Amino acid sequence: MNLVLLGAPGSGKGTQAQRLHEQHHLVHLSTGDMLRRSIDRGEPLGLKAKSFIDAGELVPDDVMIDMIAERIKQPDCSNGFILDGFPRTLKQAEALDKMLPSLGKDLDHVIQIKVEEKTLVERIAGRFSCAKCRESYHELYKKTKKEGVCDICGSTEFVRRSDDMPETIKNRFRLYREQTMPLLDYYQGKSILTQIDGHQPIEVVASTIDQLLFGNDQVKPSKTSSL
Ligand code: AMP
């Protein structure tokens, strides 16, 4: 099972992808996380990407396409993967369509998690993560079990993403509308797109996704006019 999760920043793609990884053992390929790790390690790729990320701009297509092509070839991806944050442009989607058959793979589903911009801003404002292991948290929706201590590694240091600042977020939303939303028509045309209302609680979004991927129930299309 290979899938793409589409959604604006803060829509909950990462949360759902992580859950699918834990419960269904699909490899979670978050291009944002891959780039941030590369920055932390001081690698040439990270150095190249950092200024784009900090400005809320997109990293150039050829860099992203090469990065994902390398990763998808790895043996652990043969049992299925979730792309989170890729593709983000039509050029990336077309490159993925060329790349997958050459590796004997294809895309089974594209799921868009739709959320209104006002809610997205609120969600992003509360995000933070562990400075050590990078586990993500939210001031309202996913607090640490013990205040100020990471549930996973026990660290007491936390950071906020440099690109979660209000001005940068605006730019990221604009790019999502301009560059990524055209992918909805692209995947609709291939009849593999499902839209899910991301305002629902995390567990409801999760079970809707599970029904689509692993069950027989029909998924109700989202009625909101969200991003
Ligand atoms: P994310 O964690 O998915 O929100 O990604 C954080 C940042 O990484 C984005 O704002 C971009 O600067 C960069 N990025 C991640 N994935 C891509 C992609 N597929 N194409 C271009 N830039 C990307």
Short mmCIF file of N, CA, C and O in Angstrom, two decimals, residues 18 67 100-101 151-152 163-164 196-197 200:
data_model
loop_
_atom_site.label_atom_id
_atom_site.label_comp_id
_atom_site.label_asym_id
_atom_site.label_seq_id
_atom_site.Cartn_x
_atom_site.Cartn_y
_atom_site.Cartn_z
N GLN A 18 2.25 9.22 11.02
CA GLN A 18 2.96 8.56 12.12
C GLN A 18 2.13 7.41 12.68
O GLN A 18 2.62 6.32 12.96
N MET A 67 15.91 13.52 -3.83
CA MET A 67 15.92 13.05 -2.45
C MET A 67 14.90 11.92 -2.26
O MET A 67 15.20 10.87 -1.68
N LEU A 100 7.80 5.76 -10.01
CA LEU A 100 7.24 4.58 -9.35
C LEU A 100 7.21 3.34 -10.26
O LEU A 100 7.70 2.29 -9.86
N PRO A 101 6.69 3.45 -11.50
CA PRO A 101 6.68 2.25 -12.35
C PRO A 101 8.08 1.71 -12.61
O PRO A 101 8.28 0.49 -12.66
N ASP A 151 7.86 12.82 26.56
CA ASP A 151 7.33 11.47 26.86
C ASP A 151 8.28 10.39 26.35
O ASP A 151 8.34 9.30 26.92
N ILE A 152 8.97 10.68 25.26
CA ILE A 152 9.76 9.64 24.60
C ILE A 152 11.16 9.51 25.19
O ILE A 152 11.59 8.43 25.56
N ASP A 163 10.05 27.88 10.88
CA ASP A 163 9.13 28.32 9.82
C ASP A 163 7.67 28.36 10.29
O ASP A 163 6.77 28.47 9.49
N ASP A 164 7.44 28.26 11.61
CA ASP A 164 6.08 28.38 12.13
C ASP A 164 5.78 29.80 12.60
O ASP A 164 4.82 30.02 13.33
N ILE A 196 -10.94 14.25 3.07
CA ILE A 196 -11.44 13.96 4.42
C ILE A 196 -11.50 15.27 5.22
O ILE A 196 -10.60 16.10 5.11
N ASP A 197 -12.57 15.42 6.00
CA ASP A 197 -12.72 16.62 6.82
C ASP A 197 -11.78 16.55 8.02
O ASP A 197 -11.99 15.75 8.94
N GLN A 200 -12.40 17.15 12.18
CA GLN A 200 -12.87 16.11 13.10
C GLN A 200 -11.74 15.71 14.05
O GLN A 200 -10.56 15.91 13.74
#
